[in-house]
PDB file of C-alpha atoms in Angstrom:
ATOM      1  CA  UNK A 214      -2.640   6.750-165.785  1.00 81.00           C
ATOM      2  CA  UNK A 215      -6.045   5.108-165.174  1.00 92.00           C
ATOM      3  CA  UNK A 216      -7.018   3.039-168.195  1.00 95.00           C
ATOM      4  CA  UNK A 217     -11.122   3.009-168.964  1.00 96.00           C
ATOM      5  CA  UNK A 218     -12.870  -0.318-170.542  1.00 97.00           C
ATOM      6  CA  UNK A 219     -15.872  -2.027-171.152  1.00 97.00           C
ATOM      7  CA  UNK A 220     -16.660  -4.828-169.253  1.00 98.00           C
ATOM      8  CA  UNK A 221     -18.465  -8.089-171.145  1.00 98.00           C
ATOM      9  CA  UNK A 222     -22.378  -8.769-170.095  1.00 98.00           C
ATOM     10  CA  UNK A 223     -22.333 -10.523-166.360  1.00 98.00           C
ATOM     11  CA  UNK A 224     -24.801 -10.538-163.716  1.00 98.00           C
ATOM     12  CA  UNK A 225     -24.754  -8.672-160.559  1.00 98.00           C
ATOM     13  CA  UNK A 226     -24.007 -11.522-158.558  1.00 97.00           C
ATOM     14  CA  UNK A 227     -23.474  -9.436-155.070  1.00 96.00           C
ATOM     15  CA  UNK A 228     -24.395  -5.488-154.190  1.00 95.00           C
ATOM     16  CA  UNK A 229     -26.487  -3.111-156.360  1.00 96.00           C
ATOM     17  CA  UNK A 230     -25.165  -0.198-157.994  1.00 96.00           C
ATOM     18  CA  UNK A 231     -28.672   1.497-157.211  1.00 95.00           C
ATOM     19  CA  UNK A 232     -28.306   1.159-153.107  1.00 94.00           C
ATOM     20  CA  UNK A 233     -25.309   2.801-151.239  1.00 91.00           C
ATOM     21  CA  UNK A 234     -24.076   1.254-147.642  1.00 90.00           C
ATOM     22  CA  UNK A 235     -21.881   2.887-144.851  1.00 88.00           C
ATOM     23  CA  UNK A 236     -18.301   1.592-145.954  1.00 83.00           C
ATOM     24  CA  UNK A 237     -16.835  -0.508-142.782  1.00 82.00           C
ATOM     25  CA  UNK A 238     -13.641  -0.714-141.850  1.00 78.00           C
ATOM     26  CA  UNK A 239     -11.539  -4.304-142.099  1.00 71.00           C
ATOM     27  CA  UNK A 240     -13.001  -5.195-138.055  1.00 78.00           C
ATOM     28  CA  UNK A 241     -16.070  -4.047-139.438  1.00 79.00           C
ATOM     29  CA  UNK A 242     -17.175  -0.752-137.979  1.00 85.00           C
ATOM     30  CA  UNK A 243     -18.989   1.535-139.572  1.00 87.00           C
ATOM     31  CA  UNK A 244     -16.439   4.675-141.310  1.00 86.00           C
ATOM     32  CA  UNK A 245     -17.287   8.100-141.433  1.00 87.00           C
ATOM     33  CA  UNK A 246     -15.250  11.250-143.107  1.00 82.00           C
ATOM     34  CA  UNK A 247     -13.312  13.953-141.728  1.00 82.00           C
ATOM     35  CA  UNK A 248     -17.068  16.027-141.337  1.00 85.00           C
ATOM     36  CA  UNK A 249     -18.232  13.368-139.227  1.00 83.00           C
ATOM     37  CA  UNK A 250     -20.899  11.794-142.326  1.00 85.00           C
ATOM     38  CA  UNK A 251     -21.158   8.286-142.743  1.00 87.00           C
ATOM     39  CA  UNK A 252     -18.604   6.960-145.742  1.00 87.00           C
ATOM     40  CA  UNK A 253     -20.948   5.622-148.109  1.00 91.00           C
ATOM     41  CA  UNK A 254     -19.990   3.621-150.873  1.00 92.00           C
ATOM     42  CA  UNK A 255     -21.623   1.872-153.798  1.00 95.00           C
ATOM     43  CA  UNK A 256     -20.335  -1.131-154.875  1.00 96.00           C
ATOM     44  CA  UNK A 257     -21.386  -4.838-156.788  1.00 97.00           C
ATOM     45  CA  UNK A 258     -19.879  -7.976-157.828  1.00 98.00           C
ATOM     46  CA  UNK A 259     -19.692  -8.498-161.315  1.00 98.00           C
ATOM     47  CA  UNK A 260     -19.106 -12.262-162.689  1.00 98.00           C
ATOM     48  CA  UNK A 261     -17.933 -12.108-166.487  1.00 98.00           C
ATOM     49  CA  UNK A 262     -17.527 -15.584-168.147  1.00 98.00           C
ATOM     50  CA  UNK A 263     -14.055 -16.437-168.001  1.00 97.00           C
ATOM     51  CA  UNK A 264     -14.069 -16.513-172.177  1.00 97.00           C
ATOM     52  CA  UNK A 265     -15.195 -12.725-172.840  1.00 97.00           C
ATOM     53  CA  UNK A 266     -12.349 -11.853-170.032  1.00 96.00           C
ATOM     54  CA  UNK A 267      -9.942 -11.061-172.480  1.00 96.00           C
ATOM     55  CA  UNK A 268     -12.023  -9.649-175.456  1.00 96.00           C
ATOM     56  CA  UNK A 269     -12.103  -6.237-176.124  1.00 96.00           C
ATOM     57  CA  UNK A 270     -15.285  -4.983-176.215  1.00 96.00           C
ATOM     58  CA  UNK A 271     -14.999  -1.976-178.109  1.00 92.00           C
ATOM     59  CA  UNK A 272     -12.505  -1.255-181.219  1.00 91.00           C
ATOM     60  CA  UNK A 273      -9.428   0.098-180.049  1.00 91.00           C
ATOM     61  CA  UNK A 274      -9.958  -0.320-176.393  1.00 93.00           C
ATOM     62  CA  UNK A 275      -7.875  -3.053-174.348  1.00 95.00           C
ATOM     63  CA  UNK A 276     -10.022  -6.087-172.972  1.00 97.00           C
ATOM     64  CA  UNK A 277     -10.932  -6.423-169.337  1.00 97.00           C
ATOM     65  CA  UNK A 278      -7.559  -8.689-168.751  1.00 97.00           C
ATOM     66  CA  UNK A 279      -5.543  -6.870-171.036  1.00 97.00           C
ATOM     67  CA  UNK A 280      -6.670  -3.610-168.922  1.00 97.00           C
ATOM     68  CA  UNK A 281      -5.998  -4.264-165.438  1.00 97.00           C
ATOM     69  CA  UNK A 282      -2.445  -6.329-166.585  1.00 97.00           C
ATOM     70  CA  UNK A 283      -1.571  -3.278-168.470  1.00 97.00           C
ATOM     71  CA  UNK A 284      -2.067  -1.088-165.322  1.00 97.00           C
ATOM     72  CA  UNK A 285      -0.618  -3.121-162.251  1.00 97.00           C
ATOM     73  CA  UNK A 286       2.166  -2.932-164.562  1.00 96.00           C
ATOM     74  CA  UNK A 287       2.626   0.657-164.248  1.00 96.00           C
ATOM     75  CA  UNK A 288       3.422  -0.232-160.363  1.00 95.00           C
ATOM     76  CA  UNK A 289       5.155  -3.522-160.777  1.00 95.00           C
ATOM     77  CA  UNK A 290       6.861  -3.672-163.523  1.00 95.00           C
ATOM     78  CA  UNK A 291       9.304  -6.725-162.590  1.00 94.00           C
ATOM     79  CA  UNK A 292       6.191  -8.511-162.050  1.00 94.00           C
ATOM     80  CA  UNK A 293       3.257  -8.068-160.468  1.00 94.00           C
ATOM     81  CA  UNK A 294       3.310 -10.187-156.257  1.00 93.00           C
ATOM     82  CA  UNK A 295       0.740 -12.079-155.253  1.00 93.00           C
ATOM     83  CA  UNK A 296      -0.136 -10.037-152.324  1.00 92.00           C
ATOM     84  CA  UNK A 297      -1.539  -7.886-155.349  1.00 95.00           C
ATOM     85  CA  UNK A 298      -5.226  -6.864-154.720  1.00 95.00           C
ATOM     86  CA  UNK A 299      -6.953  -7.169-157.942  1.00 96.00           C
ATOM     87  CA  UNK A 300     -10.522  -6.896-156.531  1.00 96.00           C
ATOM     88  CA  UNK A 301     -11.369 -10.138-158.625  1.00 97.00           C
ATOM     89  CA  UNK A 302     -11.618 -13.708-157.663  1.00 97.00           C
ATOM     90  CA  UNK A 303     -11.971 -16.706-159.765  1.00 97.00           C
ATOM     91  CA  UNK A 304     -15.657 -18.490-159.686  1.00 97.00           C
ATOM     92  CA  UNK A 305     -14.413 -22.352-160.343  1.00 97.00           C
ATOM     93  CA  UNK A 306     -12.403 -22.385-156.667  1.00 97.00           C
ATOM     94  CA  UNK A 307     -14.611 -24.720-154.742  1.00 95.00           C
ATOM     95  CA  UNK A 308     -15.273 -21.900-152.149  1.00 94.00           C
ATOM     96  CA  UNK A 309     -16.930 -20.008-154.530  1.00 95.00           C
ATOM     97  CA  UNK A 310     -18.058 -22.358-157.105  1.00 91.00           C
ATOM     98  CA  UNK A 311     -21.610 -23.487-155.076  1.00 93.00           C
ATOM     99  CA  UNK A 312     -22.442 -19.799-155.221  1.00 95.00           C
ATOM    100  CA  UNK A 313     -25.511 -18.905-157.474  1.00 95.00           C
ATOM    101  CA  UNK A 314     -23.750 -17.238-160.960  1.00 96.00           C
ATOM    102  CA  UNK A 315     -19.829 -17.819-159.730  1.00 97.00           C
ATOM    103  CA  UNK A 316     -18.918 -20.960-161.917  1.00 97.00           C
ATOM    104  CA  UNK A 317     -17.292 -20.403-165.200  1.00 97.00           C
ATOM    105  CA  UNK A 318     -16.966 -16.998-164.383  1.00 98.00           C
ATOM    106  CA  UNK A 319     -14.496 -14.260-163.024  1.00 98.00           C
ATOM    107  CA  UNK A 320     -16.164 -12.243-160.713  1.00 98.00           C
ATOM    108  CA  UNK A 321     -14.533  -8.844-160.042  1.00 98.00           C
ATOM    109  CA  UNK A 322     -15.350  -6.393-157.749  1.00 97.00           C
ATOM    110  CA  UNK A 323     -16.231  -2.785-159.012  1.00 98.00           C
ATOM    111  CA  UNK A 324     -16.920   0.168-156.411  1.00 96.00           C
ATOM    112  CA  UNK A 325     -16.974   4.178-155.979  1.00 95.00           C
ATOM    113  CA  UNK A 326     -17.193   5.901-152.877  1.00 90.00           C
ATOM    114  CA  UNK A 327     -18.202   9.169-155.279  1.00 83.00           C
ATOM    115  CA  UNK A 328     -21.681   8.888-155.884  1.00 89.00           C
ATOM    116  CA  UNK A 329     -24.053   6.646-157.695  1.00 92.00           C
ATOM    117  CA  UNK A 330     -22.845   5.688-160.976  1.00 95.00           C
ATOM    118  CA  UNK A 331     -25.469   7.147-163.853  1.00 96.00           C
ATOM    119  CA  UNK A 332     -27.237   3.640-164.577  1.00 97.00           C
ATOM    120  CA  UNK A 333     -29.971   2.686-166.952  1.00 97.00           C
ATOM    121  CA  UNK A 334     -30.715   1.225-170.013  1.00 96.00           C
ATOM    122  CA  UNK A 335     -30.885   1.739-174.068  1.00 93.00           C
ATOM    123  CA  UNK A 336     -34.398   2.347-175.395  1.00 91.00           C
ATOM    124  CA  UNK A 337     -34.726   3.322-178.631  1.00 91.00           C
ATOM    125  CA  UNK A 338     -30.718   3.735-179.266  1.00 90.00           C
ATOM    126  CA  UNK A 339     -31.218   6.559-176.405  1.00 94.00           C
ATOM    127  CA  UNK A 340     -29.190   5.637-173.088  1.00 95.00           C
ATOM    128  CA  UNK A 341     -32.547   5.834-170.525  1.00 95.00           C
ATOM    129  CA  UNK A 342     -31.547   6.296-166.914  1.00 96.00           C
ATOM    130  CA  UNK A 343     -33.269   4.253-164.020  1.00 95.00           C
ATOM    131  CA  UNK A 344     -33.638   5.107-160.329  1.00 91.00           C
ATOM    132  CA  UNK A 345     -35.030   1.754-159.142  1.00 93.00           C
ATOM    133  CA  UNK A 346     -35.271  -2.385-160.497  1.00 93.00           C
ATOM    134  CA  UNK A 347     -31.659  -3.707-160.754  1.00 96.00           C
ATOM    135  CA  UNK A 348     -31.067  -6.428-158.055  1.00 96.00           C
ATOM    136  CA  UNK A 349     -28.292  -8.890-158.048  1.00 96.00           C
ATOM    137  CA  UNK A 350     -29.081 -11.421-160.074  1.00 97.00           C
ATOM    138  CA  UNK A 351     -28.990  -9.399-163.070  1.00 97.00           C
ATOM    139  CA  UNK A 352     -27.337  -8.453-165.896  1.00 98.00           C
ATOM    140  CA  UNK A 353     -25.405  -5.617-167.175  1.00 98.00           C
ATOM    141  CA  UNK A 354     -21.910  -4.069-168.409  1.00 97.00           C
ATOM    142  CA  UNK A 355     -20.013  -1.681-166.791  1.00 98.00           C
ATOM    143  CA  UNK A 356     -17.698   1.240-168.523  1.00 97.00           C
ATOM    144  CA  UNK A 357     -14.951   1.470-165.643  1.00 98.00           C
ATOM    145  CA  UNK A 358     -11.585   3.118-164.905  1.00 97.00           C
ATOM    146  CA  UNK A 359      -9.038   0.563-163.873  1.00 97.00           C
ATOM    147  CA  UNK A 360      -6.401   2.404-161.227  1.00 97.00           C
ATOM    148  CA  UNK A 361      -3.671   0.773-159.437  1.00 96.00           C
ATOM    149  CA  UNK A 362      -2.949   1.986-156.192  1.00 94.00           C
ATOM    150  CA  UNK A 363       0.213   0.956-153.933  1.00 92.00           C
ATOM    151  CA  UNK A 364      -1.705   1.113-150.736  1.00 84.00           C
ATOM    152  CA  UNK A 365      -2.020   2.947-147.616  1.00 78.00           C
ATOM    153  CA  UNK A 366       1.510   3.154-145.238  1.00 71.00           C
ATOM    154  CA  UNK A 367       1.401   2.109-142.350  1.00 64.00           C
ATOM    155  CA  UNK A 368      -2.446   1.192-142.900  1.00 66.00           C
ATOM    156  CA  UNK A 369      -3.776  -2.491-141.059  1.00 67.00           C
ATOM    157  CA  UNK A 370      -4.638  -4.879-143.846  1.00 66.00           C
ATOM    158  CA  UNK A 371      -3.426  -1.732-146.409  1.00 76.00           C
ATOM    159  CA  UNK A 372      -1.782  -3.298-149.801  1.00 88.00           C
ATOM    160  CA  UNK A 373      -1.180  -2.704-153.418  1.00 93.00           C
ATOM    161  CA  UNK A 374      -3.996  -3.463-155.733  1.00 96.00           C
ATOM    162  CA  UNK A 375      -6.518  -2.069-158.095  1.00 97.00           C
ATOM    163  CA  UNK A 376      -9.675   0.360-157.932  1.00 96.00           C
ATOM    164  CA  UNK A 377     -12.262  -0.687-160.600  1.00 98.00           C
ATOM    165  CA  UNK A 378     -14.823   2.517-160.463  1.00 97.00           C
ATOM    166  CA  UNK A 379     -17.533   2.960-162.515  1.00 97.00           C
ATOM    167  CA  UNK A 380     -18.719   5.332-164.675  1.00 97.00           C
ATOM    168  CA  UNK A 381     -21.918   4.000-165.690  1.00 97.00           C
ATOM    169  CA  UNK A 382     -23.689   0.905-165.797  1.00 98.00           C
ATOM    170  CA  UNK A 383     -25.926  -0.483-168.359  1.00 97.00           C
ATOM    171  CA  UNK A 384     -29.201  -2.358-167.935  1.00 97.00           C
ATOM    172  CA  UNK A 385     -29.037  -5.519-170.144  1.00 97.00           C
ATOM    173  CA  UNK A 386     -31.397  -8.059-168.866  1.00 96.00           C
ATOM    174  CA  UNK A 387     -33.140  -9.593-165.657  1.00 96.00           C
ATOM    175  CA  UNK A 388     -32.440 -12.701-164.152  1.00 97.00           C
ATOM    176  CA  UNK A 389     -33.193 -14.903-161.399  1.00 96.00           C
ATOM    177  CA  UNK A 390     -32.992 -13.127-158.061  1.00 95.00           C
ATOM    178  CA  UNK A 391     -29.775 -14.046-156.293  1.00 94.00           C
ATOM    179  CA  UNK A 392     -31.037 -13.837-152.462  1.00 86.00           C
ATOM    180  CA  UNK A 393     -28.147 -13.214-149.617  1.00 76.00           C
ATOM    181  CA  UNK A 394     -28.578 -14.016-146.035  1.00 66.00           C
ATOM    182  CA  UNK A 395     -29.930 -17.074-144.165  1.00 64.00           C
ATOM    183  CA  UNK A 396     -32.789 -19.094-145.561  1.00 62.00           C
ATOM    184  CA  UNK A 397     -35.991 -19.310-144.062  1.00 65.00           C
ATOM    185  CA  UNK A 398     -36.867 -22.561-143.823  1.00 67.00           C
ATOM    186  CA  UNK A 399     -33.382 -23.558-143.457  1.00 65.00           C
ATOM    187  CA  UNK A 400     -34.192 -21.356-139.647  1.00 70.00           C
ATOM    188  CA  UNK A 401     -37.234 -22.094-138.832  1.00 74.00           C
ATOM    189  CA  UNK A 402     -38.423 -25.503-140.567  1.00 69.00           C
ATOM    190  CA  UNK A 403     -37.360 -28.199-138.453  1.00 69.00           C
ATOM    191  CA  UNK A 404     -38.874 -25.789-135.893  1.00 72.00           C
ATOM    192  CA  UNK A 405     -42.704 -26.648-133.799  1.00 79.00           C
ATOM    193  CA  UNK A 406     -44.881 -24.514-135.004  1.00 78.00           C
ATOM    194  CA  UNK A 407     -44.711 -21.297-132.797  1.00 81.00           C
ATOM    195  CA  UNK A 408     -48.134 -21.090-130.700  1.00 83.00           C
ATOM    196  CA  UNK A 409     -49.611 -17.990-130.401  1.00 79.00           C
ATOM    197  CA  UNK A 410     -49.364 -16.438-126.589  1.00 86.00           C
ATOM    198  CA  UNK A 411     -52.513 -15.178-124.927  1.00 86.00           C
ATOM    199  CA  UNK A 412     -52.938 -11.810-126.208  1.00 81.00           C
ATOM    200  CA  UNK A 413     -52.211 -12.666-129.452  1.00 86.00           C
ATOM    201  CA  UNK A 414     -54.411 -12.715-132.731  1.00 84.00           C
ATOM    202  CA  UNK A 415     -53.950 -14.450-135.605  1.00 80.00           C
ATOM    203  CA  UNK A 416     -56.164 -11.800-137.372  1.00 84.00           C
ATOM    204  CA  UNK A 417     -55.517  -7.888-136.991  1.00 85.00           C
ATOM    205  CA  UNK A 418     -56.845  -6.548-134.160  1.00 83.00           C
ATOM    206  CA  UNK A 419     -59.309  -3.591-134.372  1.00 79.00           C
ATOM    207  CA  UNK A 420     -58.159  -0.376-133.283  1.00 76.00           C
ATOM    208  CA  UNK A 421     -59.978   0.876-129.964  1.00 70.00           C
ATOM    209  CA  UNK A 422     -63.253   2.675-130.063  1.00 64.00           C
ATOM    210  CA  UNK A 423     -63.939   1.087-134.263  1.00 60.00           C
ATOM    211  CA  UNK A 424     -67.419  -0.573-134.467  1.00 61.00           C
ATOM    212  CA  UNK A 425     -66.703  -4.224-135.835  1.00 56.00           C
ATOM    213  CA  UNK A 426     -68.685  -4.200-139.421  1.00 58.00           C
ATOM    214  CA  UNK A 427     -68.295   0.488-139.854  1.00 56.00           C
ATOM    215  CA  UNK A 428     -67.584   1.317-143.225  1.00 57.00           C
ATOM    216  CA  UNK A 429     -64.497   2.056-144.528  1.00 54.00           C
ATOM    217  CA  UNK A 430     -63.907   5.705-145.395  1.00 54.00           C
ATOM    218  CA  UNK A 431     -64.213   6.894-148.686  1.00 53.00           C
ATOM    219  CA  UNK A 432     -61.535   6.921-151.374  1.00 51.00           C
ATOM    220  CA  UNK A 433     -60.016   9.525-152.708  1.00 52.00           C
ATOM    221  CA  UNK A 434     -61.796  10.640-156.091  1.00 48.00           C
ATOM    222  CA  UNK A 435     -59.143   9.919-159.287  1.00 50.00           C
ATOM    223  CA  UNK A 436     -57.580  12.756-161.053  1.00 47.00           C
ATOM    224  CA  UNK A 437     -58.848  15.520-157.989  1.00 46.00           C
ATOM    225  CA  UNK A 438     -55.652  16.456-155.100  1.00 43.00           C
ATOM    226  CA  UNK A 439     -55.320  14.966-152.397  1.00 42.00           C
ATOM    227  CA  UNK A 440     -57.222  17.184-149.289  1.00 43.00           C
ATOM    228  CA  UNK A 441     -54.784  19.961-148.060  1.00 39.00           C
ATOM    229  CA  UNK A 442     -52.138  19.989-150.919  1.00 38.00           C
ATOM    230  CA  UNK A 443     -52.754  21.965-153.629  1.00 39.00           C
ATOM    231  CA  UNK A 444     -52.175  20.774-157.639  1.00 42.00           C
ATOM    232  CA  UNK A 445     -51.282  23.150-160.215  1.00 44.00           C
ATOM    233  CA  UNK A 446     -53.489  22.498-163.228  1.00 45.00           C
ATOM    234  CA  UNK A 447     -52.258  20.232-165.959  1.00 47.00           C
ATOM    235  CA  UNK A 448     -49.316  19.036-163.644  1.00 43.00           C
ATOM    236  CA  UNK A 449     -50.712  15.251-163.542  1.00 43.00           C
ATOM    237  CA  UNK A 450     -51.619  12.777-166.136  1.00 45.00           C
ATOM    238  CA  UNK A 451     -54.717  11.725-167.281  1.00 44.00           C
ATOM    239  CA  UNK A 452     -55.655   8.924-165.225  1.00 41.00           C
ATOM    240  CA  UNK A 453     -53.364   9.540-162.321  1.00 43.00           C
ATOM    241  CA  UNK A 454     -54.188   9.886-158.809  1.00 40.00           C
ATOM    242  CA  UNK A 455     -53.194  13.243-157.904  1.00 39.00           C
ATOM    243  CA  UNK A 456     -51.841  12.782-154.172  1.00 40.00           C
ATOM    244  CA  UNK A 457     -49.881  15.734-153.310  1.00 44.00           C
ATOM    245  CA  UNK A 458     -46.508  14.168-154.588  1.00 43.00           C
ATOM    246  CA  UNK A 459     -44.787  15.533-158.428  1.00 45.00           C
ATOM    247  CA  UNK A 460     -44.917  13.075-161.140  1.00 41.00           C
ATOM    248  CA  UNK A 461     -41.338  12.851-162.202  1.00 47.00           C
ATOM    249  CA  UNK A 462     -40.766  12.691-166.194  1.00 46.00           C
ATOM    250  CA  UNK A 463     -38.577  10.660-167.987  1.00 44.00           C
ATOM    251  CA  UNK A 464     -35.058  12.033-168.788  1.00 44.00           C
ATOM    252  CA  UNK A 465     -32.712  10.917-171.405  1.00 45.00           C
ATOM    253  CA  UNK A 466     -28.927  11.459-172.431  1.00 43.00           C
ATOM    254  CA  UNK A 467     -26.725  10.230-174.978  1.00 46.00           C
ATOM    255  CA  UNK A 468     -24.601   7.147-173.231  1.00 46.00           C
ATOM    256  CA  UNK A 469     -20.854   7.258-174.812  1.00 45.00           C
ATOM    257  CA  UNK A 470     -21.255   2.812-174.798  1.00 57.00           C
ATOM    258  CA  UNK A 471     -22.266   2.624-177.925  1.00 51.00           C
ATOM    259  CA  UNK A 472     -25.201   0.866-179.594  1.00 44.00           C
ATOM    260  CA  UNK A 473     -27.511  -1.368-177.340  1.00 49.00           C
ATOM    261  CA  UNK A 474     -27.070  -4.951-176.864  1.00 49.00           C
ATOM    262  CA  UNK A 475     -29.741  -7.749-176.835  1.00 49.00           C
ATOM    263  CA  UNK A 476     -30.844  -9.013-173.180  1.00 45.00           C
ATOM    264  CA  UNK A 477     -28.663 -11.236-172.103  1.00 45.00           C
ATOM    265  CA  UNK A 478     -28.969 -15.349-171.451  1.00 44.00           C
ATOM    266  CA  UNK A 479     -27.986 -17.326-168.977  1.00 45.00           C
ATOM    267  CA  UNK A 480     -24.592 -17.896-169.936  1.00 40.00           C
ATOM    268  CA  UNK A 481     -22.804 -19.251-166.956  1.00 40.00           C
ATOM    269  CA  UNK A 482     -22.865 -22.397-167.331  1.00 41.00           C
ATOM    270  CA  UNK A 483     -21.298 -23.053-170.780  1.00 41.00           C
ATOM    271  CA  UNK A 484     -18.769 -20.312-170.117  1.00 41.00           C
ATOM    272  CA  UNK A 485     -15.606 -21.356-170.920  1.00 41.00           C
ATOM    273  CA  UNK A 486     -11.791 -21.283-169.614  1.00 38.00           C
ATOM    274  CA  UNK A 487      -9.652 -18.245-170.773  1.00 42.00           C
ATOM    275  CA  UNK A 488      -6.226 -18.603-172.410  1.00 40.00           C
ATOM    276  CA  UNK A 489      -4.470 -16.424-169.820  1.00 43.00           C
ATOM    277  CA  UNK A 490      -5.884 -14.994-166.973  1.00 42.00           C
ATOM    278  CA  UNK A 491      -4.358 -12.431-164.041  1.00 42.00           C
ATOM    279  CA  UNK A 492      -1.893 -13.486-161.716  1.00 41.00           C
ATOM    280  CA  UNK A 493      -3.239 -14.239-158.142  1.00 43.00           C
ATOM    281  CA  UNK A 494      -7.380 -12.950-156.882  1.00 42.00           C
ATOM    282  CA  UNK A 495      -7.872 -11.345-154.108  1.00 42.00           C
ATOM    283  CA  UNK A 496      -9.161  -8.509-152.435  1.00 42.00           C
ATOM    284  CA  UNK A 497     -13.010  -8.385-153.208  1.00 45.00           C
ATOM    285  CA  UNK A 498     -15.754  -8.284-150.731  1.00 45.00           C
ATOM    286  CA  UNK A 499     -17.576 -10.919-149.962  1.00 41.00           C
TER     287      UNK A 499
END
């Protein structure tokens, strides 16, 4: 039976719970469903300090470590095989320790192919949804469902492991952005400065027929609808510029995750080692 767990506060080190991407197969090829539409996935890596991995976050609930091990044992009561995909990696291994935010942590892969998990933050003890503003480097905790699976028979590369599906994500605090991919200074820094080719300009070129120095068009007046759009009376807040786009009002929902927590500090460097860790860690997307 799947187990519900609230993770400790950790740092997003890759991915984003708000931004879905098309899922790829083991060869890196985009995947589609039976309906021909792209298979979407919302996934992120959460770096959990090792000294918090065995700590229950809610009275009566198992710790993240206990929940994962208990669920794995439902498939392998006599012992979990080394090939089991825990959806977790040890941030202190040589191949990971140099990655920003990984040292001193276990990094778990939280993912779903259903819909983007509800993500928000507590404001005055009320969970307020967010539709943007979350990035790799920020601190969150998540309510997740841990489910063991036996793997897909006959599917190349498929093996038994865990699903760590997000039910809700609680934004706790901002962190320094973690940027993946190549660095511009590394790629271009040692190369000679590019020379403008014939026909190129270092400044914007005016469109044909526009006289240099001609006055710009008058800006749209504050508080008036843009030309060609109808704006119902009272639908735009005082001081807003009406552009024919409705202004969304924030909504609030009650969260099952309890009381708000204080914004996290960068505790990764001071994280300790747990007394007991799960078995072989593997299976998390890079």
